[in-house]
Amino acid sequence: MAAPSKSADLELAIEGMTCTSCASRVERKLSKLDGVTASVNYATEKAHVVVPPGLTTRDIIAEIEKTGYKASIPAPDPSEVEEKELAGLRLRLVVGAVLALPVLVISMIPVLQFDYWQWVCLVLTLPVVLWSGWPFHRATAINLRHRAVTMDTLITVGTGAALLWSIYALFFGTAGRIGMRHGFEFSLNSSSGSGNVYFEVAAAVTVFVLAGRYFEKRSKRRAGAALRSLLNLGAKDVAIVRDGKELRIPIDELAVGDVFLTRPGEKIATDGVVVRGRSAIDQSILTGESLPIEVAEGDPVVGATINAGGSLEIRATRIGADTKLSQMAKLVEDAQTGKAQVQRLADRISSYFVPVVILLSIATLLVWVLLGHSIELAMTAAVAVLIIACPCALGLATPTALLVGTGRGASMGILIRGPEVLESTRKIDTVVLDKTGTVTSGELRLVRVMTLPGEVEAEVLQIAAALENLSEHPIARTIASAGEDRGALEKAEDFKSQPGLGVTGTVRGVQTAVGRRDLLNQLGIEVPAGLADQLQESEAQGQTAVLVAWAGKARGALAVADTIRPSSREAIAKLQSLGLEPILLTGDNSSTAKAVAAEVGIEKVISEVFPEDKVAEINRLRSQGRVVAMVGDGVNDAAALAAADLGLAMGTGSDIAIESSDLTLVRADLLAAADAIRLSRRTLATIKGNLFWAFAYNVAAIPLAAFGLLNPMIAGLAMAFSSVFVVSNSLRLRSFR
């Protein structure tokens, strides 16, 4: 593989990472190479590497493999690889649970302990610890090579100690004799421990933690789905003109310079310039705004936007990875890669806890020997410290709180992606809000009927609606729908659409026009000063108005606008009460944005921005030391949602926005954003409490182990009490209001 002559961007899929410290380790390793810049994302399991001249892809992969992880060129369809990994983890969990359940039941209930039960438990426990728990042991080995300690290390040490000691007790102690029982005798007598087995500890810990890892993996795989959703928005085929003939070809065969056709209602196939025709283009994918823009010959258009008006002939100027849609996908991916991944709380605790426990175990061994006791008694006490230190409830601490918290959230219309999401919520101090579809409903509605003296509002609306009913323009559909709500529409004839201007026709036998002032000027109809003043006032409030004229006279005007959600003002007040500063960030024009912000109580407004500008604004706020939440619903919000410390997507919005976010607000209500942050903070507090008690019960029993007073009953009680507490503490989240 030849080395490139200039720096090149390389993307690699990384296998074997189990926590954020793994990603940091790979990143540091690559960054030590001269001229290499690397960014590794634990969530997407990808590395983005800038490779300087002189190095090849093979060199980079070899360097990653030195750290103990696997690297490869990403598969064309990463979802297949992710599903295969998830299926493997699911199989390990199912097999482990099926085998561990009888071990746990028999070991904890003496009446079920038949002759040779301990040997049956050995046979059942071995595959649970060695095969189902293999991902933990492999990660432990990799971490040890780098002198790092994580939760995996704690699992390996604890389950390994329990299993190995139990095997020793069976073969070299008295635990293997026929008729051996673990009763309910709660004594604190010092013994060699060679008559005790701890298979239930090894099996239960492995399965509980594996369950937590599986659910985390399942939620994490959604990170890559955002990019797939975005790229799927593009057209799949296109009608082109070659040698004067129309052909329909796959989008991949379209070349720069080709002229293609786009009919009303179709997606524009790729970025280009209009060469013939006039139309209205729905650019909501790009700007998020529901009002279309008018385009004519010479105007640029963007791929994946919708042609909402007349037919267009467009010359392709950018295709494939150069298009605006692909650039937006790149924005999302870069944002996900650059987003700081929070290290699991359990990993942080384990990094201190494990070394302390190992030192205590060694100290216990040395003290017992120095006090003149036998090696067997000393080893019993030392191993007991390791066994009791591995908390079963550790595997339940996060999953149970998440299960109850997400369940409660779902009933309130809030979906929480995973545990790493919750870390950010307690630190959030700024909330950035998209306008359309978030603060507002995202749907055009008739908000005002303006008339001249002597004209009737209902008549102006009904005549305009009759004519607009024959048009496919979004504003026309809004007016027609408003007219239908007030009665059956009359029939219009001689309909003619003039893209960019409006429509004309005959209603009630009278020549009628509905459209912009330019249309009326073209028809020689004057707009009276009183009506012009009302139009100006309407537009100052961010509304879009069209004039209505018939029989050669202007009669009135109709204003349409994206209406504010009823709960938005209350929601903004609640967000402020949580200590958050709201900022309105929108692609809409300045006057509309300021009018909406003033109505809901937002002071800071940033308007007329494109998707890349939204990301830049999020990053600017973060560079100032702010912790930023972003609330949005559109495709144009996806990259900003991914870039923010916490992304909240309206569930009524686009799939790409939902996939890019951390929290999804199922109900179309901004109040859910405040509830989501409160629930996330409460769930995080519960997880922290769970982790504390998961360790606390076991830590309390460590002195008993160090003094040689540990028996299976004490180990079992510590495990049971910590697990029961963790579950009951998590269940308290059901009362969240």
XYZ file of C-alpha atoms in Angstrom:
737
model
C 0.000 0.000 0.000
C 1.717 3.177 -1.247
C 2.087 6.137 1.062
C 0.099 9.232 -0.026
C 1.950 12.276 -1.378
C -0.130 14.661 0.730
C -2.168 14.576 3.953
C -5.353 12.543 3.659
C -8.465 12.076 5.779
C -9.023 8.513 6.944
C -12.004 7.004 8.723
C -11.641 3.694 10.544
C -14.035 1.458 12.465
C -12.644 0.519 15.907
C -13.614 -2.736 17.621
C -13.154 -3.670 21.272
C -13.683 -0.302 23.017
C -15.672 -0.700 26.233
C -15.557 2.820 27.678
C -14.550 6.387 26.903
C -11.079 5.830 28.345
C -10.533 3.251 25.571
C -11.311 5.913 22.956
C -8.963 8.368 24.663
C -6.220 5.730 24.725
C -6.444 5.104 20.966
C -6.547 8.844 20.321
C -3.416 9.472 22.401
C -1.567 6.596 20.719
C -2.278 7.909 17.214
C -1.533 11.517 18.131
C 2.008 10.531 19.150
C 2.789 9.772 15.491
C 4.459 12.707 13.723
C 1.962 14.788 11.785
C -1.056 12.656 12.738
C -4.228 14.258 14.073
C -6.809 11.834 15.440
C -10.291 12.005 16.925
C -11.909 8.834 18.272
C -15.632 8.633 19.030
C -16.669 5.959 21.531
C -20.374 6.386 20.650
C -19.962 5.698 16.906
C -16.872 3.452 17.402
C -15.017 5.338 14.686
C -11.705 7.150 14.380
C -11.172 10.139 12.107
C -7.469 10.428 11.310
C -5.529 12.995 9.287
C -2.651 10.960 7.814
C 0.474 12.901 6.744
C 2.624 12.014 3.701
C 4.820 8.994 4.357
C 2.239 7.025 6.366
C -0.318 4.563 5.004
C -3.648 3.235 6.201
C -1.865 0.013 7.131
C 0.534 1.967 9.386
C -2.390 3.595 11.212
C -4.238 0.279 11.642
C -1.058 -1.376 12.968
C -0.612 1.424 15.512
C -4.196 0.994 16.736
C -3.755 -2.769 17.020
C -0.718 -2.182 19.257
C -3.133 -0.761 21.813
C -5.127 -4.016 21.765
C -8.067 -2.907 19.603
C -9.027 -3.885 16.061
C -9.311 -1.343 13.252
C -10.654 -1.618 9.723
C -12.119 0.381 6.870
C -15.828 0.870 7.752
C -18.264 -1.518 6.074
C -20.549 -0.027 3.370
C -23.525 -0.775 5.612
C -22.363 -0.396 9.227
C -25.800 -1.360 10.516
C -25.104 -5.001 9.568
C -21.881 -5.041 11.607
C -23.584 -3.323 14.552
C -26.479 -5.781 14.471
C -24.031 -8.702 14.417
C -22.175 -7.329 17.471
C -25.452 -6.721 19.303
C -26.686 -10.238 18.465
C -23.439 -11.698 19.857
C -23.826 -9.766 23.101
C -27.488 -10.773 23.332
C -26.572 -14.462 22.943
C -23.973 -14.207 25.717
C -26.566 -12.553 27.969
C -29.317 -15.118 27.294
C -27.020 -18.112 27.774
C -25.520 -16.553 30.907
C -28.935 -15.775 32.425
C -30.309 -19.275 31.729
C -27.287 -20.930 33.383
C -26.904 -18.442 36.266
C -30.516 -18.560 37.465
C -30.415 -22.119 38.869
C -26.988 -21.410 40.424
C -28.384 -18.362 42.223
C -31.577 -20.131 43.372
C -29.862 -23.312 44.617
C -27.058 -21.433 46.386
C -29.417 -19.072 48.216
C -32.129 -21.618 49.197
C -30.702 -24.456 51.369
C -33.765 -26.671 50.975
C -32.965 -26.991 47.260
C -29.380 -28.096 47.871
C -29.225 -31.762 46.861
C -26.201 -34.048 46.958
C -23.482 -32.829 44.574
C -25.322 -29.519 44.049
C -22.025 -27.665 44.354
C -20.554 -29.655 41.453
C -23.585 -28.871 39.286
C -23.103 -25.183 40.126
C -19.474 -25.442 39.013
C -20.515 -26.873 35.633
C -23.146 -24.155 35.159
C -20.949 -21.274 36.364
C -17.865 -21.974 34.229
C -19.465 -21.009 30.870
C -21.151 -17.991 32.477
C -17.910 -16.510 33.802
C -15.556 -17.651 31.046
C -17.740 -17.326 27.922
C -20.530 -14.876 28.749
C -18.103 -12.701 30.704
C -15.359 -12.878 28.059
C -15.883 -9.245 26.856
C -15.058 -8.029 30.395
C -11.959 -10.217 30.724
C -10.675 -9.194 27.284
C -11.152 -5.512 28.167
C -9.387 -6.067 31.498
C -6.371 -7.547 29.698
C -6.226 -4.598 27.296
C -6.589 -2.098 30.139
C -3.852 -3.770 32.198
C -1.471 -3.496 29.256
C -1.974 0.253 29.526
C -1.914 0.300 33.322
C -5.563 1.381 33.436
C -8.375 0.213 35.690
C -12.086 0.292 34.791
C -15.288 -1.439 35.828
C -14.204 -4.381 33.635
C -11.192 -4.874 35.895
C -13.428 -4.971 38.963
C -15.697 -7.573 37.330
C -12.762 -9.773 36.313
C -11.081 -9.570 39.728
C -14.285 -10.190 41.679
C -15.752 -12.985 39.562
C -12.328 -14.536 39.033
C -11.603 -14.601 42.762
C -15.029 -16.090 43.553
C -14.714 -18.765 40.862
C -11.100 -19.748 41.552
C -11.610 -19.907 45.311
C -14.721 -22.023 44.870
C -12.821 -24.425 42.611
C -10.010 -24.611 45.193
C -12.541 -25.318 47.956
C -14.126 -28.106 45.890
C -10.918 -29.900 44.928
C -8.598 -29.169 47.844
C -10.948 -28.217 50.690
C -14.043 -29.764 52.216
C -16.631 -28.039 49.984
C -16.669 -30.936 47.527
C -17.864 -33.592 49.986
C -21.220 -35.285 49.526
C -24.052 -33.615 51.444
C -22.311 -30.239 51.879
C -24.842 -27.468 52.555
C -24.790 -23.655 52.816
C -27.252 -22.992 55.614
C -28.621 -19.836 57.176
C -26.071 -19.887 59.992
C -25.086 -16.260 60.509
C -21.851 -16.709 62.455
C -18.687 -14.637 62.653
C -16.254 -17.462 63.358
C -12.840 -17.443 61.757
C -12.258 -20.425 59.461
C -10.086 -21.488 56.554
C -12.975 -20.962 54.126
C -12.118 -24.184 52.312
C -15.672 -25.405 52.920
C -17.342 -22.456 51.181
C -18.184 -21.890 47.506
C -19.224 -18.607 45.890
C -20.491 -19.660 42.473
C -23.640 -17.532 42.801
C -21.515 -14.397 43.274
C -19.462 -15.096 40.124
C -22.498 -15.996 37.996
C -24.847 -13.237 39.187
C -22.291 -10.431 38.891
C -21.424 -11.507 35.340
C -25.045 -11.612 34.182
C -26.143 -8.387 35.892
C -23.276 -6.362 34.452
C -23.624 -8.019 31.038
C -27.299 -6.994 30.976
C -26.328 -3.386 31.633
C -23.690 -3.521 28.884
C -26.178 -5.001 26.396
C -28.787 -2.283 26.923
C -26.111 0.384 26.669
C -24.843 -1.083 23.398
C -28.360 -1.238 22.027
C -28.942 2.467 22.671
C -25.462 3.447 21.454
C -25.910 1.913 17.986
C -28.402 4.689 17.169
C -25.531 7.167 16.852
C -24.745 5.989 13.297
C -28.419 5.903 12.324
C -28.496 9.706 12.129
C -26.142 9.743 9.149
C -28.049 6.986 7.356
C -31.348 8.820 7.900
C -29.913 12.035 6.509
C -28.404 10.468 3.395
C -31.657 8.587 2.727
C -33.429 11.939 2.295
C -31.922 12.388 -1.149
C -33.673 11.408 -4.392
C -33.071 7.840 -5.608
C -33.527 8.508 -9.348
C -33.860 11.503 -11.657
C -35.370 12.492 -15.026
C -32.685 13.989 -17.309
C -32.690 15.510 -20.773
C -30.114 14.084 -23.199
C -30.195 14.715 -26.943
C -33.624 16.243 -26.541
C -35.065 13.102 -24.927
C -36.190 12.548 -21.355
C -34.596 9.575 -19.545
C -35.010 8.357 -15.955
C -31.700 7.192 -14.444
C -30.389 6.258 -10.952
C -29.077 9.271 -9.069
C -25.560 7.739 -9.035
C -25.361 8.113 -12.839
C -26.080 11.855 -12.802
C -23.071 13.949 -13.819
C -22.139 17.600 -13.302
C -23.532 19.601 -16.231
C -26.504 17.291 -16.846
C -29.879 19.021 -17.134
C -32.602 17.283 -15.130
C -36.331 17.837 -14.698
C -38.162 18.366 -11.426
C -41.957 18.378 -11.461
C -44.260 19.776 -8.753
C -44.080 17.728 -5.558
C -40.777 16.026 -6.462
C -37.454 16.248 -4.633
C -34.727 18.179 -6.398
C -32.190 15.492 -7.259
C -28.971 17.403 -6.550
C -27.534 20.900 -6.169
C -27.879 22.968 -9.318
C -29.002 26.142 -11.108
C -32.429 26.684 -12.675
C -32.150 26.960 -16.475
C -35.883 27.112 -17.235
C -39.115 27.637 -15.291
C -40.339 29.344 -12.129
C -41.451 27.676 -8.922
C -41.676 27.793 -5.147
C -39.139 25.635 -3.329
C -39.728 24.167 0.130
C -36.298 24.602 1.751
C -37.325 23.438 5.229
C -34.705 20.675 5.069
C -32.067 23.415 4.845
C -33.499 26.332 6.827
C -36.244 24.672 8.869
C -38.721 27.333 7.765
C -42.130 26.357 6.410
C -42.487 29.273 3.966
C -41.179 28.364 0.494
C -38.899 30.617 -1.551
C -39.521 31.609 -5.158
C -36.908 30.614 -7.743
C -36.536 31.441 -11.449
C -33.933 31.078 -14.193
C -30.408 31.570 -12.846
C -31.292 30.884 -9.196
C -29.401 28.159 -7.287
C -31.324 25.225 -5.756
C -30.293 22.561 -3.264
C -30.697 18.806 -3.575
C -33.369 17.067 -1.422
C -35.471 20.264 -1.198
C -39.046 19.988 -2.523
C -40.401 21.607 -5.652
C -43.730 22.992 -4.413
C -44.750 24.922 -7.553
C -44.157 24.655 -11.293
C -41.883 22.402 -13.366
C -38.175 23.236 -13.440
C -35.215 22.351 -15.624
C -32.040 22.412 -13.541
C -28.379 22.038 -14.484
C -26.457 19.922 -11.931
C -23.528 21.806 -10.385
C -22.594 19.444 -7.514
C -23.116 15.715 -7.076
C -22.326 13.013 -4.503
C -20.160 14.061 -1.562
C -19.997 17.686 -2.773
C -23.719 18.376 -2.342
C -25.219 20.418 0.468
C -26.960 17.296 1.809
C -23.665 15.383 2.050
C -22.041 18.385 3.693
C -24.846 18.374 6.284
C -24.192 14.662 6.901
C -20.507 15.498 7.397
C -21.511 18.240 9.857
C -23.516 15.717 11.890
C -20.674 13.199 11.912
C -18.071 15.822 12.857
C -20.344 17.056 15.644
C -20.810 13.541 17.016
C -17.062 12.897 16.838
C -16.196 16.173 18.538
C -18.754 15.768 21.307
C -17.063 14.959 24.598
C -18.096 11.484 25.694
C -18.719 11.263 29.402
C -16.888 8.469 31.171
C -19.234 6.092 32.959
C -19.624 6.839 36.650
C -18.915 3.186 37.439
C -15.610 3.397 35.542
C -14.572 6.497 37.462
C -15.397 4.873 40.801
C -13.683 1.629 39.783
C -10.471 3.444 38.824
C -10.037 4.286 42.533
C -11.891 1.389 44.131
C -10.112 -1.538 42.435
C -6.506 -0.554 43.325
C -7.582 0.103 46.934
C -9.285 -3.305 47.204
C -6.267 -5.114 45.715
C -3.949 -3.325 48.150
C -6.278 -4.259 51.045
C -6.252 -7.884 49.886
C -2.437 -7.962 49.766
C -2.233 -6.202 53.132
C -4.667 -8.760 54.621
C -2.508 -11.626 53.366
C 0.688 -10.105 54.788
C -0.854 -9.241 58.174
C -2.233 -12.769 58.656
C 1.131 -14.327 57.782
C 3.031 -11.897 60.035
C 0.666 -12.763 62.889
C 1.737 -16.390 62.567
C -1.356 -17.857 60.900
C -1.166 -20.533 58.204
C -0.918 -19.624 54.539
C -4.334 -21.242 53.947
C -6.043 -18.972 56.514
C -4.174 -15.937 55.172
C -5.201 -16.747 51.580
C -8.799 -17.317 52.688
C -9.008 -13.831 54.193
C -7.199 -12.163 51.251
C -9.421 -13.801 48.616
C -12.537 -13.080 50.694
C -11.715 -9.361 50.461
C -11.698 -9.616 46.653
C -14.939 -11.615 46.577
C -16.934 -9.343 48.855
C -15.633 -6.205 47.113
C -17.327 -7.123 43.814
C -20.856 -5.738 44.144
C -23.623 -7.581 42.325
C -25.725 -4.453 42.421
C -23.144 -2.637 40.301
C -24.681 -4.223 37.214
C -28.152 -3.154 38.331
C -27.320 0.388 39.464
C -27.529 2.116 36.089
C -29.909 -0.172 34.100
C -32.652 -0.215 36.764
C -32.631 3.549 37.258
C -32.642 4.036 33.489
C -35.407 1.473 33.039
C -37.690 3.163 35.583
C -36.614 6.692 34.603
C -37.115 6.084 30.885
C -40.406 4.325 31.580
C -41.641 7.307 33.567
C -40.286 9.605 30.864
C -42.082 7.670 28.130
C -45.387 8.093 29.970
C -44.664 11.850 30.006
C -43.593 11.923 26.356
C -39.811 11.913 26.972
C -37.360 9.323 25.604
C -33.857 9.194 27.150
C -31.150 7.719 24.904
C -28.693 6.324 27.487
C -26.734 6.863 30.718
C -24.062 9.096 29.188
C -26.806 11.595 28.294
C -27.666 12.237 31.920
C -24.224 13.522 32.969
C -24.693 16.717 30.961
C -28.110 17.688 32.289
C -26.986 18.809 35.740
C -24.444 21.228 34.247
C -26.597 22.760 31.477
C -26.762 26.565 31.766
C -27.870 27.578 28.259
C -30.716 26.255 26.113
C -30.709 27.075 22.392
C -34.105 26.794 20.704
C -34.967 26.393 17.054
C -38.046 28.413 16.093
C -40.100 26.538 13.516
C -41.626 23.326 14.847
C -40.166 23.919 18.307
C -41.306 27.259 19.697
C -43.879 27.446 16.889
C -46.117 24.715 15.457
C -44.229 24.483 12.149
C -47.503 24.711 10.180
C -48.753 27.703 8.223
C -52.131 29.032 9.351
C -54.315 31.919 8.335
C -53.867 34.457 11.115
C -55.457 37.623 9.752
C -57.951 38.790 7.140
C -57.474 42.464 6.190
C -60.160 44.371 4.266
C -60.900 47.806 2.920
C -63.971 49.693 4.225
C -67.153 48.267 2.796
C -65.719 44.778 2.151
C -66.740 41.666 4.104
C -63.951 39.505 5.584
C -65.785 36.233 4.935
C -66.324 37.134 1.270
C -62.673 38.097 0.745
C -61.575 34.785 2.245
C -64.092 32.615 0.359
C -63.328 34.131 -3.051
C -59.539 33.867 -2.460
C -59.897 30.286 -1.167
C -61.931 29.222 -4.221
C -59.120 30.332 -6.527
C -56.235 29.124 -4.333
C -57.871 25.691 -4.072
C -56.587 24.984 -7.594
C -52.955 25.761 -6.640
C -50.379 23.473 -5.021
C -48.399 26.314 -3.434
C -48.088 25.910 0.401
C -49.540 29.372 1.067
C -52.392 28.639 -1.336
C -53.143 25.339 0.428
C -53.262 27.181 3.781
C -55.755 29.749 2.475
C -57.891 27.082 0.767
C -57.981 25.030 3.968
C -59.037 28.078 6.017
C -61.828 28.767 3.518
C -63.036 25.148 3.637
C -63.269 25.377 7.432
C -65.858 28.148 6.994
C -67.980 26.482 4.311
C -67.944 24.767 0.920
C -65.705 26.427 -1.665
C -67.131 27.859 -4.861
C -65.936 26.751 -8.278
C -63.189 28.732 -10.012
C -62.531 28.760 -13.758
C -59.841 29.917 -16.197
C -57.213 29.252 -13.494
C -53.696 30.391 -14.275
C -50.625 30.234 -12.029
C -47.801 32.723 -12.353
C -44.912 31.257 -10.286
C -43.407 33.807 -7.947
C -46.338 36.188 -8.329
C -49.670 34.479 -7.605
C -52.749 33.122 -9.377
C -55.593 34.488 -11.516
C -58.947 33.103 -12.598
C -62.700 33.619 -12.606
C -64.837 33.277 -9.460
C -68.578 34.048 -9.553
C -68.050 35.085 -13.170
C -65.668 37.874 -12.140
C -61.937 38.107 -12.969
C -60.051 37.518 -9.701
C -56.378 37.691 -8.638
C -54.607 36.525 -5.466
C -50.899 37.205 -5.027
C -48.098 39.670 -4.461
C -48.292 43.410 -5.128
C -46.256 42.853 -8.347
C -49.113 40.736 -9.709
C -51.663 43.478 -9.080
C -49.334 46.064 -10.620
C -49.020 43.842 -13.689
C -52.817 43.763 -13.934
C -53.053 47.539 -13.484
C -54.754 47.330 -10.090
C -53.813 49.965 -7.487
C -53.288 49.054 -3.815
C -54.940 51.719 -1.597
C -52.848 53.323 1.146
C -55.041 51.900 3.947
C -54.490 48.339 2.740
C -50.773 48.966 2.142
C -50.402 50.121 5.764
C -52.082 46.950 7.029
C -49.739 44.853 4.854
C -46.688 46.631 6.277
C -47.926 46.098 9.835
C -48.542 42.406 9.155
C -45.090 41.851 7.634
C -43.456 43.617 10.617
C -44.945 40.882 12.798
C -43.282 38.190 10.682
C -46.415 37.289 8.719
C -46.625 36.649 4.975
C -49.513 38.373 3.224
C -51.131 38.040 -0.232
C -53.502 40.580 -1.797
C -56.996 39.721 -3.047
C -58.569 41.634 -5.932
C -61.560 41.197 -8.208
C -63.409 43.277 -10.752
C -60.332 45.488 -11.165
C -60.134 46.567 -7.497
C -58.053 45.459 -4.500
C -60.473 44.241 -1.821
C -58.281 42.942 0.994
C -55.345 40.788 1.998
C -54.776 37.490 3.790
C -51.846 36.971 6.208
C -50.463 33.512 6.964
C -47.856 32.653 9.577
C -46.327 29.852 11.563
C -48.204 30.117 14.871
C -46.612 29.933 18.312
C -47.387 26.821 20.354
C -49.798 27.629 23.225
C -47.391 26.303 25.870
C -44.193 27.949 24.581
C -44.283 31.014 26.869
C -44.843 28.859 29.968
C -42.100 26.457 28.823
C -39.568 29.299 28.434
C -40.422 30.508 31.950
C -39.868 26.983 33.333
C -36.518 26.653 31.580
C -35.462 29.985 33.071
C -36.557 28.777 36.515
C -34.122 25.848 36.099
C -31.291 28.358 35.747
C -31.100 28.182 31.948
C -30.675 31.129 29.568
C -32.875 30.643 26.452
C -31.552 31.691 23.019
C -33.625 31.598 19.812
C -31.541 30.283 16.877
C -33.326 30.193 13.523
C -32.880 30.304 9.779
C -35.891 32.625 9.503
C -35.600 36.374 8.868
C -34.762 38.785 11.653
C -38.146 40.515 11.984
C -40.076 37.238 12.277
C -37.583 35.804 14.745
C -37.667 38.898 16.976
C -41.479 38.981 16.931
C -41.688 35.336 18.046
C -38.986 35.805 20.703
C -40.734 38.835 22.167
C -44.023 36.973 22.411
C -42.578 34.004 24.349
C -40.124 35.921 26.560
C -36.748 35.222 24.900
C -34.304 38.129 24.932
C -31.427 36.830 22.786
C -32.116 36.064 19.099
C -29.793 34.772 16.368
C -31.521 34.642 12.960
C -30.933 33.930 9.261
C -28.486 31.085 9.914
C -27.787 27.913 7.913
C -27.055 24.482 9.476
C -23.293 25.080 9.566
C -23.896 28.452 11.254
C -26.007 26.754 13.934
C -23.129 24.367 14.700
C -20.679 27.276 14.780
C -22.946 29.143 17.214
C -23.226 26.095 19.501
C -19.435 25.686 19.452
C -18.955 29.424 20.124
C -21.147 29.212 23.215
C -19.298 26.108 24.420
C -15.930 27.824 23.879
C -17.148 30.508 26.310
C -17.444 27.829 28.980
C -21.183 27.348 28.661
C -22.827 23.933 28.788
C -25.394 24.012 26.005
C -28.667 22.200 25.380
C -30.207 22.434 21.913
C -33.901 21.892 21.165
C -34.894 21.389 17.520
C -36.983 19.340 15.143
C -35.733 19.734 11.580
C -33.122 18.169 9.354
C -31.290 21.489 9.496
C -31.027 21.129 13.283
C -29.399 17.666 13.221
C -25.770 18.792 13.315
C -26.464 21.364 16.038
C -28.307 18.728 18.113
C -25.289 16.439 17.808
C -22.827 19.250 18.603
C -24.611 20.438 21.746
C -23.791 18.996 25.162
C -27.428 17.858 25.286
C -29.626 17.511 22.207
C -33.418 17.450 22.588
C -35.510 16.660 19.498
C -39.232 17.201 19.084
C -40.732 13.788 18.348
C -42.976 15.310 15.677
C -39.858 16.386 13.749
C -37.624 14.630 11.244
C -36.039 11.208 11.816
C -32.555 12.658 11.361
C -33.141 15.202 14.153
C -34.421 12.460 16.466
C -31.467 10.166 15.665
C -28.972 12.995 16.294
C -30.431 13.933 19.666
C -29.886 12.645 23.205
C -33.478 13.115 24.353
C -36.641 12.909 22.264
C -39.749 14.859 23.268
C -42.551 12.663 21.948
C -45.353 15.160 22.455
C -45.283 18.355 20.409
C -44.905 20.534 23.482
C -41.912 22.604 24.553
C -42.963 22.114 28.187
C -41.604 18.585 27.773
C -38.084 20.058 27.413
C -38.173 21.438 30.969
C -39.661 18.164 32.245
C -36.962 16.217 30.373
C -34.124 18.137 32.008
C -35.702 17.765 35.465
C -36.300 14.022 34.945
C -32.770 13.512 33.602
C -31.267 15.265 36.634
C -33.412 13.164 38.977
C -32.474 9.929 37.166
C -28.786 10.828 37.311
C -29.074 11.467 41.053
C -30.718 8.062 41.434
C -27.926 6.358 39.481
C -25.338 8.043 41.704
C -27.208 6.917 44.810
C -27.439 3.389 43.423
C -23.724 3.246 42.706
C -22.920 4.510 46.196
C -25.060 1.863 47.903
C -23.961 -0.843 45.468
C -20.459 -0.340 46.810
C -21.375 0.671 50.349
C -22.979 -2.620 51.423
C -20.000 -4.561 50.129
C -17.413 -2.142 51.522
C -19.048 -2.504 54.943
C -18.444 -6.258 54.761
C -14.763 -5.932 53.732
C -13.533 -5.705 57.367
C -15.343 -8.990 58.089
C -13.574 -10.562 55.132
C -10.191 -9.159 56.193
C -10.650 -10.653 59.693
C -11.505 -14.045 58.177
C -15.136 -13.885 59.310
C -16.714 -14.003 55.848
C -18.997 -16.906 55.006
C -21.378 -17.487 52.070
C -24.312 -16.215 54.091
C -22.683 -12.813 54.725
C -21.589 -12.586 51.093
C -25.105 -13.519 49.968
C -26.763 -11.049 52.327
C -24.480 -8.223 51.184
C -25.314 -9.074 47.576
C -29.054 -9.368 48.258
C -29.349 -6.211 50.371
C -27.446 -4.057 47.884
C -29.491 -5.400 44.958
C -32.820 -4.921 46.749
C -31.875 -1.387 47.774
C -30.787 -0.445 44.247
C -34.027 -1.729 42.724
C -36.271 -0.100 45.346
C -34.365 3.194 45.085
C -34.832 3.153 41.309
C -38.558 2.460 41.674
C -38.937 5.798 43.457
C -38.576 7.461 40.045
C -42.083 6.263 39.223
C -43.427 9.035 41.458
C -41.694 11.780 39.434
C -44.086 14.581 38.487
